[in-house]
Coordinates of C-alpha atoms and ligand atoms in Angstrom, one line a residue:
X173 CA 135.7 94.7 115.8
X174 CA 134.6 91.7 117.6
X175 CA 131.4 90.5 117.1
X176 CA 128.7 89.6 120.2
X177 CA 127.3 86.4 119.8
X178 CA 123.8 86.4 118.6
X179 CA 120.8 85.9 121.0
X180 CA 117.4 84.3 119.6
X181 CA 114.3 85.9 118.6
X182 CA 111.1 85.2 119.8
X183 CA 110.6 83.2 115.9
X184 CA 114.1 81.7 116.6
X185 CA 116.3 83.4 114.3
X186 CA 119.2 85.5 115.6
X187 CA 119.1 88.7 116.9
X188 CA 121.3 91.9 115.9
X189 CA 124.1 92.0 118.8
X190 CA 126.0 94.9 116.4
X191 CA 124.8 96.8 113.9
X192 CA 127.1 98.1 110.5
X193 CA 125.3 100.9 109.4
X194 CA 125.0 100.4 105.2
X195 CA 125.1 103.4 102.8
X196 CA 124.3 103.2 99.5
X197 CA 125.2 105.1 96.8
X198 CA 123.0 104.2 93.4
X199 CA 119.5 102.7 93.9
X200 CA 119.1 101.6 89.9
X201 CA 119.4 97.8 89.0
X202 CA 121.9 96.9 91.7
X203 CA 121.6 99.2 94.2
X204 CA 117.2 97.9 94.0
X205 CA 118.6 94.4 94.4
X206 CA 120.9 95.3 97.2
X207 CA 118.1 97.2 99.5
X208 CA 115.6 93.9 98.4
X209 CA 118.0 91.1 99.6
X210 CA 119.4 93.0 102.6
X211 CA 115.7 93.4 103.5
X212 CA 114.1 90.0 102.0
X213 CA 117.3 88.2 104.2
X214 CA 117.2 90.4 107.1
X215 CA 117.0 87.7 109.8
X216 CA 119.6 85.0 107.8
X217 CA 122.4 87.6 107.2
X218 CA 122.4 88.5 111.2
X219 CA 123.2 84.9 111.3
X220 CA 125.8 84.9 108.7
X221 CA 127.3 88.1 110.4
X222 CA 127.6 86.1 113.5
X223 CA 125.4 88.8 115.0
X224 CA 126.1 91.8 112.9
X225 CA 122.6 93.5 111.6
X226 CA 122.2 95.1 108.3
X227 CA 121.0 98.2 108.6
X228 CA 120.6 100.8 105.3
X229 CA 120.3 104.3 106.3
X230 CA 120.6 106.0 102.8
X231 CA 120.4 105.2 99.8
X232 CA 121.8 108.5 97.3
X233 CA 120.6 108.7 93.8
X234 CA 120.1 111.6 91.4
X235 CA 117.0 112.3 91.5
X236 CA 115.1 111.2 94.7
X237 CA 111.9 112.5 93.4
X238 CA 112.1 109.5 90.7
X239 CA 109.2 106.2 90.9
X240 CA 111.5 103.0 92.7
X241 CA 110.5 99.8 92.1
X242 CA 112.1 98.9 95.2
X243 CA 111.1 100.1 98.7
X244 CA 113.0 101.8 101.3
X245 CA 113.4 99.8 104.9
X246 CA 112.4 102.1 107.9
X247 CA 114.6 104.3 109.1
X248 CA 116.3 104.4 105.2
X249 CA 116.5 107.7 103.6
X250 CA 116.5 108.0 99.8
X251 CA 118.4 111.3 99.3
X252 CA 120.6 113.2 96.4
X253 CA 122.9 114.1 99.4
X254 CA 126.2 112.2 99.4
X255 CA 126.9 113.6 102.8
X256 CA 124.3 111.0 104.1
X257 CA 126.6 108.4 103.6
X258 CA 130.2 109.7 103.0
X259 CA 129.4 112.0 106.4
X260 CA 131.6 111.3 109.3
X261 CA 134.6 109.9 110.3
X262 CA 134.9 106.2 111.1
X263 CA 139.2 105.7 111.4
X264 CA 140.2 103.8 114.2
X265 CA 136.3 102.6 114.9
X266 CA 133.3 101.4 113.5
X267 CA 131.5 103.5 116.4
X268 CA 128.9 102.9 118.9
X269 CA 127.1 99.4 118.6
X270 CA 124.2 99.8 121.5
X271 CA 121.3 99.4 120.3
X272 CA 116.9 99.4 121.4
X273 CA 114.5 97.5 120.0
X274 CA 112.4 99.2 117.9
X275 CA 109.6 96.9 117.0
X276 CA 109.8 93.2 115.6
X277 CA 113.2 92.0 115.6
X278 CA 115.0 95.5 114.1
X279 CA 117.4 97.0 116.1
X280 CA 118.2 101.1 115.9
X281 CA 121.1 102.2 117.2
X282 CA 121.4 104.8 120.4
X283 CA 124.5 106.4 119.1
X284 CA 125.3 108.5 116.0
X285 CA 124.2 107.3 112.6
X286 CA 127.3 108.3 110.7
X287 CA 127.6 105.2 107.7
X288 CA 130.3 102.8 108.5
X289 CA 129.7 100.7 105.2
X290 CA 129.5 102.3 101.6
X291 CA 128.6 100.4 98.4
X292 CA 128.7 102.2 95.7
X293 CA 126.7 100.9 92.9
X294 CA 126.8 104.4 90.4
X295 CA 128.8 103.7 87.9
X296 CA 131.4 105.9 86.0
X297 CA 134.5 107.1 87.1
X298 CA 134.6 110.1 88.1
X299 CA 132.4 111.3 90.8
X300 CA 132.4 107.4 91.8
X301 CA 135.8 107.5 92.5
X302 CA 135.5 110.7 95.1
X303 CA 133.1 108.6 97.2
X304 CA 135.1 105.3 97.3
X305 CA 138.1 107.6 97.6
X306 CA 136.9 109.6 100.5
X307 CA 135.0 106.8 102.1
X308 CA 138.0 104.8 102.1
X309 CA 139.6 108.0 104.1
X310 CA 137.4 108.4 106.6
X311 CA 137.9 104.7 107.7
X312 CA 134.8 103.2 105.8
X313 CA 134.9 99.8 104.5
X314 CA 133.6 99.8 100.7
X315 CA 131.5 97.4 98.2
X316 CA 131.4 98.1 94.5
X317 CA 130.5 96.9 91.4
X318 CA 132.3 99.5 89.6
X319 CA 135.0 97.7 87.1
X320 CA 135.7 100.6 84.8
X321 CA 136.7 102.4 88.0
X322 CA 139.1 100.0 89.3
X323 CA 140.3 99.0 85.9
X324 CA 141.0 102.7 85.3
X325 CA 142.9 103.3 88.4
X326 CA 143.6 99.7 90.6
X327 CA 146.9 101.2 91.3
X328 CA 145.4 103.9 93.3
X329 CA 142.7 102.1 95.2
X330 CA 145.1 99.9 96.0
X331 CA 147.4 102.9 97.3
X332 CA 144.5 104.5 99.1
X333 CA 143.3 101.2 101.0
X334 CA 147.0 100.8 102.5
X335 CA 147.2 104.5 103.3
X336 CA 143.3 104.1 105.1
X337 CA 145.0 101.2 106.8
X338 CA 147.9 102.3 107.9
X339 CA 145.9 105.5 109.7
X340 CA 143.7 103.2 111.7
X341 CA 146.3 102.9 114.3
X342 CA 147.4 99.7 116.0
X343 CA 144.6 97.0 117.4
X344 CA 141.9 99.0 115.1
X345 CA 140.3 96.7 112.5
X346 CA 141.4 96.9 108.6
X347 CA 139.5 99.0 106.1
X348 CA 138.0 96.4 104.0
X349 CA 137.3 96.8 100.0
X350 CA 135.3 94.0 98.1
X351 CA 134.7 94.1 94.6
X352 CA 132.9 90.5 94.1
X353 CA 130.4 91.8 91.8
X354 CA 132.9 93.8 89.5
X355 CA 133.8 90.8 87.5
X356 CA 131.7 88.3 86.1
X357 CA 128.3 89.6 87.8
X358 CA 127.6 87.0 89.8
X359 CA 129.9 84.3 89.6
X360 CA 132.2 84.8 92.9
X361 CA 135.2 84.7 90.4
X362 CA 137.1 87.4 92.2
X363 CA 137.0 85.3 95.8
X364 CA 138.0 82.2 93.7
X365 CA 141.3 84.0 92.0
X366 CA 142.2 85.5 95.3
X367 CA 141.8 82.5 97.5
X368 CA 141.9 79.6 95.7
X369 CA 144.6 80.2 93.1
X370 CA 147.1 81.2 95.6
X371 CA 149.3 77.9 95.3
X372 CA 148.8 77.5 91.7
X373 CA 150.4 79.1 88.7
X374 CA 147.7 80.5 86.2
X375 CA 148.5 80.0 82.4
X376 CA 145.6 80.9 80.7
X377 CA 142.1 83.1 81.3
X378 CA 139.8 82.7 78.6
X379 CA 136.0 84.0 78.9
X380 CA 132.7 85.7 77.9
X381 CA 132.7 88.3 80.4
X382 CA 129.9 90.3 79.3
X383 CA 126.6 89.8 80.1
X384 CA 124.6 92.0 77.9
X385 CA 126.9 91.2 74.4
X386 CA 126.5 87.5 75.0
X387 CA 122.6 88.6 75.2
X388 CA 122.9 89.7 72.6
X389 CA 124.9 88.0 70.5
X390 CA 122.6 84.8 71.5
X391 CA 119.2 86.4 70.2
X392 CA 121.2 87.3 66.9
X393 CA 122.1 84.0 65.9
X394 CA 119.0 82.2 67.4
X395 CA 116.0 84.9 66.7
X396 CA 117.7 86.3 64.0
X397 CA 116.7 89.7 65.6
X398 CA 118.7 93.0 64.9
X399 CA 121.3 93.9 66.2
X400 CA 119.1 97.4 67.9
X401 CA 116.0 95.3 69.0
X402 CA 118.9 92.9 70.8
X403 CA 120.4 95.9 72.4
X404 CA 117.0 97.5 73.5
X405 CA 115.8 94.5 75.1
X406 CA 118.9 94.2 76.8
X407 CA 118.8 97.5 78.2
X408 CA 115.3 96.9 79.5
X409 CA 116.4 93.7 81.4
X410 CA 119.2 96.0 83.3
X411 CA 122.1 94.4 81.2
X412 CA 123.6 97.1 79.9
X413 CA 125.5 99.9 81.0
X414 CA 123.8 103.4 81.4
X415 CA 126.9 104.3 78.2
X416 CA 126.6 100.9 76.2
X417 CA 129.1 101.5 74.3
X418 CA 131.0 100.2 77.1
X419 CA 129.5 96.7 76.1
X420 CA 129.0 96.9 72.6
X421 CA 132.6 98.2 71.9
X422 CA 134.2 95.5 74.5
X423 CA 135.4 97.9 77.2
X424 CA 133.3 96.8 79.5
X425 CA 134.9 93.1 79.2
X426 CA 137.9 94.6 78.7
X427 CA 137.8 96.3 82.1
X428 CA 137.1 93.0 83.3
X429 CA 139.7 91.1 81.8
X430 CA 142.1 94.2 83.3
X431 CA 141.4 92.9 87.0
X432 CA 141.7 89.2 86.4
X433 CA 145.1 89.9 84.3
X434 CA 146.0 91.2 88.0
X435 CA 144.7 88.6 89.9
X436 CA 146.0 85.7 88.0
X437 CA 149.1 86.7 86.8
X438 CA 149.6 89.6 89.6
X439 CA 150.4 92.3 86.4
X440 CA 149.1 96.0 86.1
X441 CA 147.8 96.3 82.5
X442 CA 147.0 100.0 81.8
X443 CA 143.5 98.5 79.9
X444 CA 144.2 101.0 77.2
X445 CA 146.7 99.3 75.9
X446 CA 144.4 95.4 75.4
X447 CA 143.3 94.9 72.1
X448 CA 139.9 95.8 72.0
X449 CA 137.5 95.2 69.6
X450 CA 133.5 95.1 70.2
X451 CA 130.5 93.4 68.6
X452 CA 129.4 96.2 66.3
X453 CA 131.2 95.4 63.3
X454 CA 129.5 91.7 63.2
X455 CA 126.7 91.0 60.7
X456 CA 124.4 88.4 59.6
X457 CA 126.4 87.0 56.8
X458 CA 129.0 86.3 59.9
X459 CA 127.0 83.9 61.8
X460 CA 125.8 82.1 58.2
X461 CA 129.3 81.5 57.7
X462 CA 130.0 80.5 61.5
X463 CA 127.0 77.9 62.0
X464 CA 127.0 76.8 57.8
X465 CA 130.5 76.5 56.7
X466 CA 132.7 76.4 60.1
X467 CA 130.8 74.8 62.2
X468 CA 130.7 77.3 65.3
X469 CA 129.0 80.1 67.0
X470 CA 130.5 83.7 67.7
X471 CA 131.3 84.8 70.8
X472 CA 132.6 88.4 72.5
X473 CA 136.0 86.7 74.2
X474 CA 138.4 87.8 76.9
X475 CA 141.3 86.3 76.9
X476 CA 145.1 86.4 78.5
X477 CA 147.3 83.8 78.7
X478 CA 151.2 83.5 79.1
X479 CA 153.4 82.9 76.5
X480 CA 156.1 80.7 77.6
X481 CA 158.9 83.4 76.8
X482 CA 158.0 86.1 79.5
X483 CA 155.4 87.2 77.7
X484 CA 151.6 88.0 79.0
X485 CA 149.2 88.7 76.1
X486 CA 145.4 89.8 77.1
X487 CA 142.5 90.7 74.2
X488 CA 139.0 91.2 74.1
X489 CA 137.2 90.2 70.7
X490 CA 134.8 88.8 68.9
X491 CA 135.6 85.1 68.1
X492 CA 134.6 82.2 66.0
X493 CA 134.4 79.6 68.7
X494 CA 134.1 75.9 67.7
X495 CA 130.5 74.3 68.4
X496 CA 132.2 71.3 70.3
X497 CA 134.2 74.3 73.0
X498 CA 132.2 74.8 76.1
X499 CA 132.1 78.3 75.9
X500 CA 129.8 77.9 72.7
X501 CA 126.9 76.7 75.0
X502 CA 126.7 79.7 77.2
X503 CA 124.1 81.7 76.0
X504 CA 121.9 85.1 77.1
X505 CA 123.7 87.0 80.0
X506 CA 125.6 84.0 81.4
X507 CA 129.5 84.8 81.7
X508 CA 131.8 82.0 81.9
X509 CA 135.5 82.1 82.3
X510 CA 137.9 78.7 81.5
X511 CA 141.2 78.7 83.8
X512 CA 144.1 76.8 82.5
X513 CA 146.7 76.6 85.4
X514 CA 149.5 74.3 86.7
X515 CA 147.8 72.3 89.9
X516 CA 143.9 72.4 88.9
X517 CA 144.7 71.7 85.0
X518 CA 141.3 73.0 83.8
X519 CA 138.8 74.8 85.6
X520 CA 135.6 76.9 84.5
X521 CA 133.4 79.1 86.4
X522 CA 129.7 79.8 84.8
X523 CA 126.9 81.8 86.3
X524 CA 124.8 85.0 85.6
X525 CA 127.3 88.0 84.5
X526 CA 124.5 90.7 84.8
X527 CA 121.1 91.6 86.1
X528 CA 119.8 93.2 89.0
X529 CA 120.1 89.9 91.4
X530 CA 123.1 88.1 90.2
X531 CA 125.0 91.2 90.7
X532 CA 123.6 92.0 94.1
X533 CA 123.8 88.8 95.2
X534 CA 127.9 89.2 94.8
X535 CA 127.3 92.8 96.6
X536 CA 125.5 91.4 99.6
X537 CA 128.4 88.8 100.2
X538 CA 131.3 91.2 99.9
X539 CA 129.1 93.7 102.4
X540 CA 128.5 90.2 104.8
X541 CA 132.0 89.5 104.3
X542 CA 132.6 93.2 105.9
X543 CA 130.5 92.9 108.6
X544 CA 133.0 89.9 109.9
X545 CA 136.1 91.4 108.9
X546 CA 136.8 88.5 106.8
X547 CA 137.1 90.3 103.5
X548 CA 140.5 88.8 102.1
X549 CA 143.2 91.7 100.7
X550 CA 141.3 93.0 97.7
X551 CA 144.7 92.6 95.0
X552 CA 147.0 89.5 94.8
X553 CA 150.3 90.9 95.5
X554 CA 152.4 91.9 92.1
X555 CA 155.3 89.7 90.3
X556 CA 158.0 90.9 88.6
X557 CA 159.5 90.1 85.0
X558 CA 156.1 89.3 82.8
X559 CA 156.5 91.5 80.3
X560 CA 153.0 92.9 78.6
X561 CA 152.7 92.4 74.5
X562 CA 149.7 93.7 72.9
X563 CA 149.8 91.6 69.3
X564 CA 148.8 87.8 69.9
X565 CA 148.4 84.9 67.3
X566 CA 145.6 82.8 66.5
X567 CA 144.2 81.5 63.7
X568 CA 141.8 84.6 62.1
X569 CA 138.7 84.6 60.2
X570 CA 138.5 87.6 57.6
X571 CA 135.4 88.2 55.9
X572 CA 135.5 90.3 52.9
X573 CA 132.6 91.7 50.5
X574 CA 133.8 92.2 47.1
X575 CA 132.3 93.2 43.7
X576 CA 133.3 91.2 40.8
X577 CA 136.4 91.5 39.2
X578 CA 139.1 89.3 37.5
X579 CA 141.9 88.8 39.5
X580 CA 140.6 88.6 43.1
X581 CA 141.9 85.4 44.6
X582 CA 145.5 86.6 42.6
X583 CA 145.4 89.9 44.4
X584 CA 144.2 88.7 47.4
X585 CA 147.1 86.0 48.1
X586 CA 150.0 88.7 47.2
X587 CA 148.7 90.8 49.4
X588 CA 148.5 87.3 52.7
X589 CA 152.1 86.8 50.9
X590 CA 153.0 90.3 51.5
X591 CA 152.3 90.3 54.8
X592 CA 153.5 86.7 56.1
X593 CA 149.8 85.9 56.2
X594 CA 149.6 82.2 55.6
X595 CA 146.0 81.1 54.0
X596 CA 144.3 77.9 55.4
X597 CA 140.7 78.0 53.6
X598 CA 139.1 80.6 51.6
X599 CA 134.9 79.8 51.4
X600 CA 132.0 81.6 49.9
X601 CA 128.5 80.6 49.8
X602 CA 126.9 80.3 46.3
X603 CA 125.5 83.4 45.3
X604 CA 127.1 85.8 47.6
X605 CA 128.6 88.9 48.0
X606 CA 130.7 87.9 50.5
X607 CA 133.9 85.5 50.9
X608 CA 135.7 84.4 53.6
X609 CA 139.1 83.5 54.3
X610 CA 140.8 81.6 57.2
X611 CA 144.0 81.8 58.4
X612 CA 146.9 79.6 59.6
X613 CA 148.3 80.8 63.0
X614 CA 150.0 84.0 63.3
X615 CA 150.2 87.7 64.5
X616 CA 146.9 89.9 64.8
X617 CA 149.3 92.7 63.6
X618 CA 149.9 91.0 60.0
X619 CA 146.0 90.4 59.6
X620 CA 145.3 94.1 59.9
X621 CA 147.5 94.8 57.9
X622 CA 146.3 92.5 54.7
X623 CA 142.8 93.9 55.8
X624 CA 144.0 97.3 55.2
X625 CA 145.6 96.4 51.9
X626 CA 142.8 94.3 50.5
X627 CA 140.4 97.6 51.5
X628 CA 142.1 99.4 49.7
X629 CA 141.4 97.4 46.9
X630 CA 139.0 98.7 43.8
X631 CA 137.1 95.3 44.4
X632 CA 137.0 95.5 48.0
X633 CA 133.2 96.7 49.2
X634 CA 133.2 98.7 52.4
X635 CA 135.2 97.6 55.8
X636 CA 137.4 93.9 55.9
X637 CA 136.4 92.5 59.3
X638 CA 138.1 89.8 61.0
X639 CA 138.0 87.9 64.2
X640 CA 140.1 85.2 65.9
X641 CA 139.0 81.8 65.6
X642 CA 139.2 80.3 69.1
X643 CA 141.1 76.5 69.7
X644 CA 138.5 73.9 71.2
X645 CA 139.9 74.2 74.5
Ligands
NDP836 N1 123.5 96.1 85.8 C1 124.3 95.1 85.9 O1 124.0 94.0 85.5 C2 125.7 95.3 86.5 C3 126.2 96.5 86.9 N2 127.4 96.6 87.4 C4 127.9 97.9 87.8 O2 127.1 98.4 88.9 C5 127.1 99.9 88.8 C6 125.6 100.3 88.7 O3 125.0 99.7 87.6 P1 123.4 99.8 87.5 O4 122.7 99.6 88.8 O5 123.1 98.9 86.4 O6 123.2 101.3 87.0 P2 121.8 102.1 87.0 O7 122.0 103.1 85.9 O8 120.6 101.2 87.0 O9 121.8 102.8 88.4 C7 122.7 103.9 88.7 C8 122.2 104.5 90.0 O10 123.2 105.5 90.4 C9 122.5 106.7 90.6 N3 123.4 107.8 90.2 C10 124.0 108.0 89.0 N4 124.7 109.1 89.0 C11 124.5 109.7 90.2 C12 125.0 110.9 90.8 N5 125.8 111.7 90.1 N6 124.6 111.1 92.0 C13 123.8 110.3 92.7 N7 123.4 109.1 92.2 C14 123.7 108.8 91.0 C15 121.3 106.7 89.7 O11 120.3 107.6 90.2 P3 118.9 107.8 89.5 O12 118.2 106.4 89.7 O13 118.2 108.8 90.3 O14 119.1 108.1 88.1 C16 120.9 105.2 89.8 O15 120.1 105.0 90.9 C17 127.9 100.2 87.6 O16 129.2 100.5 88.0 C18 127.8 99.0 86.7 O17 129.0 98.8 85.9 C19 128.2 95.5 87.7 C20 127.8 94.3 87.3 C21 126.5 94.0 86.7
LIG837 N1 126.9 95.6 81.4 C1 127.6 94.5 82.1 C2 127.0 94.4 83.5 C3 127.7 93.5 84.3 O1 128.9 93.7 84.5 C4 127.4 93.2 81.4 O2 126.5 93.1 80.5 O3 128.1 92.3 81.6

């Protein structure tokens, strides 16, 4: 697939030489966004292409009956049938590129209008995986945004781009599969770990990788707004996952942190197995004691680092972070991620994790990327010999509501003895129900256990909930 170069228009911008013929599948927040930019940057992408138009010719949804609040481009259909864009078979070809001028500067093509291009911007993991499955078969390159998808089976898509490959036959050009807008909405963090990491040797990932938890988290603490109203709004701004459970209960970061494990460290973690815990066990008395008495924030964390032994340890939680960290100042649906590696020391990557624009922004650059075969291979290639643990250490927060009793503090230090659980701090604010104790550094494993144990306490009020507190850097 060679590219013509681009002749002018009569306003001066380039003209179409080729076309790639775009089909999406999902027109809801990103899938709007995608049609808007492809549309609003019609004339600059041609350039960008090197000559290559954009042309959508479906966009599939579920119900094509439903209000838009984006508009089809001419010669777009807005269908429930997949067939409109998984139809045909493009192996060994992207197919006729003449095309006539059909008014203004668009281009339609002469030949067939089988899709060459498919973005799939659905969501979920089943039907979502027959299309990029299939497309990926019938020789189509493929965008998505769809992390719990490739988290869930990387492996496979991986498997199935080689096997697309090696069908379309020598001199034939690759099958391309981008996934920019997976991670991190749109901060182009999965170009950065696939290009620009390649000579360096990644030590740590540490991040808020959720938009729509950071959202919410933020108006929490600063609006003092509950944790529903926090969750509804966020919902309304296209934040949240059609399931948000996926946020609330961490998966969705988790997923995230699944890919980037693989990118940085080139290890397949089945996700299942990271520690995962999500926002919903957080309450007000949490960020009283976070902003009052430890002088921090509390953020939903993704984190994997090495641990000098062989060992790789990834987790998603909630965290006390330390006001003075960087990753305390990124507020509403900005992600951020903090890389700790050999040759660039310290490097951190902020920008919008979610939203309708953000996220089809990263979309429109994989699908540019496409259109000049320069997508690099989606998947840094795999090391051997890191071995994955699922415990880690940190310091750890433990907040504990109590009736009154004699004997608390007594019982409550057999039981950190017990368990190898050293105590740093233990606080309470006058008048409460509440205390709080903080941990010297050690295993997650031992601090569930003394949370069990002290629940099981007469004292003890309801669930124990404890979080790491994050280092400064
Ligand atoms: N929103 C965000 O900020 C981000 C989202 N993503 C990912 O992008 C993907 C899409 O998210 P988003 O746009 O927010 O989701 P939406 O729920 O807004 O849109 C989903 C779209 O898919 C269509 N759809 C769903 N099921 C089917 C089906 N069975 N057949 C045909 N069409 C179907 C829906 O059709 P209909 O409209 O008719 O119901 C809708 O148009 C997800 O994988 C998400 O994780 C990634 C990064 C950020
Ligand atoms: N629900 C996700 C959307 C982007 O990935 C988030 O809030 O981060």
């Amino acid at each position: 697939f060679a590219p013509a170069a681009p002749a002018a228009s009569a306003r001066g911008a380039p003209l179409a030489a080729q076309v790639r013929k775009v089909g999406i599948v999902g027109g809801g927040t990103v899938g709007g966004g995608i049609v808007e930019i492809l549309e609003r940057r019609r004339e600059q992408l041609v350039a960008a292409t090197g000559g290559v138009g954009l042309e959508v010719k479906a966009v599939v949804v579920r119900d094509a009956a439903k209000a838009r609040d984006w508009t089809a481009p001419p010669g777009c259909v807005v269908t429930e049938d997949l067939e409109a864009v998984l139809g045909g078979d493009r192996r060994g070809s992207y197919g006729p590129v003449d095309f006539v001028r059909s008014g203004g500067d668009r281009f339609a093509h002469t030949g067939d209008d089988d899709v060459d291009l498919v973005v799939e911007v659905m969501g979920g993991t089943t039907l979502a995986k027959d299309v990029v499955f299939r497309a990926l078969r019938a020789g189509k390159d493929v965008v998505t945004a769809n992390k719990a998808l490739i988290a869930d089976c990387l492996p496979e898509i991986e498997a199935v781009v080689a096997e697309a490959n090696a069908a379309q036959g020598a001199g034939a050009p690759r099958v391309q599969f981008g996934y920019e807008a997976a991670v991190c909405g749109g901060i182009p963090i999965i170009h950065t770990m696939n290009t620009d990491f390649v000579g360096d040797e990644v030590t740590r990932l540490r991040g808020i990788m959720n938009g729509c938890t950071n959202f919410m988290l933020t108006k929490m603490e600063a609006e003092g707004l509950s944790y529903a109203d926090c969750l509804a709004e966020a919902t309304a701004l296209g934040y949240a996952e059609e399931d948000p459970t996926l946020d609330v209960g961490g998966f969705d970061a988790r997923s995230k942190l699944a890919i980037l494990v693989r990118l940085a460290f080139g290890v397949d973690v089945d996700e299942t197995l990271i520690s995962c815990t999500g926002i919903a066990g957080l309450e007000t008395i949490d960020f009283e004691y976070a902003r009052g008495q430890l002088d921090g924030t509390i953020k939903l964390l993704g984190v994997a680092e090495l641990d000098g032994a062989g060992g790789l340890t990834a987790y998603v939680t909630p965290a006390l972070v330390p006001r003075g960290a960087t990753l305390a100042s990124i507020s509403d649906a900005t992600n951020a991620v903090e890389v700790a590696s050999r040759n660039l020391e310290a490097s951190l990557f902020v920008g919008r994790g979610a939203g309708r624009f953000p996220t089809a922004n990263s979309c429109v650059s994989d699908v540019v990327a496409c259109a000049r075969g320069a997508l690099p291979e989606p998947f840094a290639k795999k090391v051997g010999g890191v071995a994955f643990r699922s415990d880690f250490e940190s310091f750890f927060y433990i907040r504990i509501r109590y009736r009154n009793a004699i004997g608390i503090v007594k019982a409550l230090g057999e039981i950190c003895a017990r368990h190898d659980v050293s105590i740093d701090s233990l606080l309470q604010k006058p008048h409460s129900d509440y205390f709080v104790v903080v941990t010297e550094a050690g295993p997650r494993s031992r601090v569930e256990k003394v949370a069990a144990d002290v629940e099981a306490e007469a004292w003890c009020v309801g669930d124990v909930f404890f979080m790491p507190v994050a280092t400064q850097e």
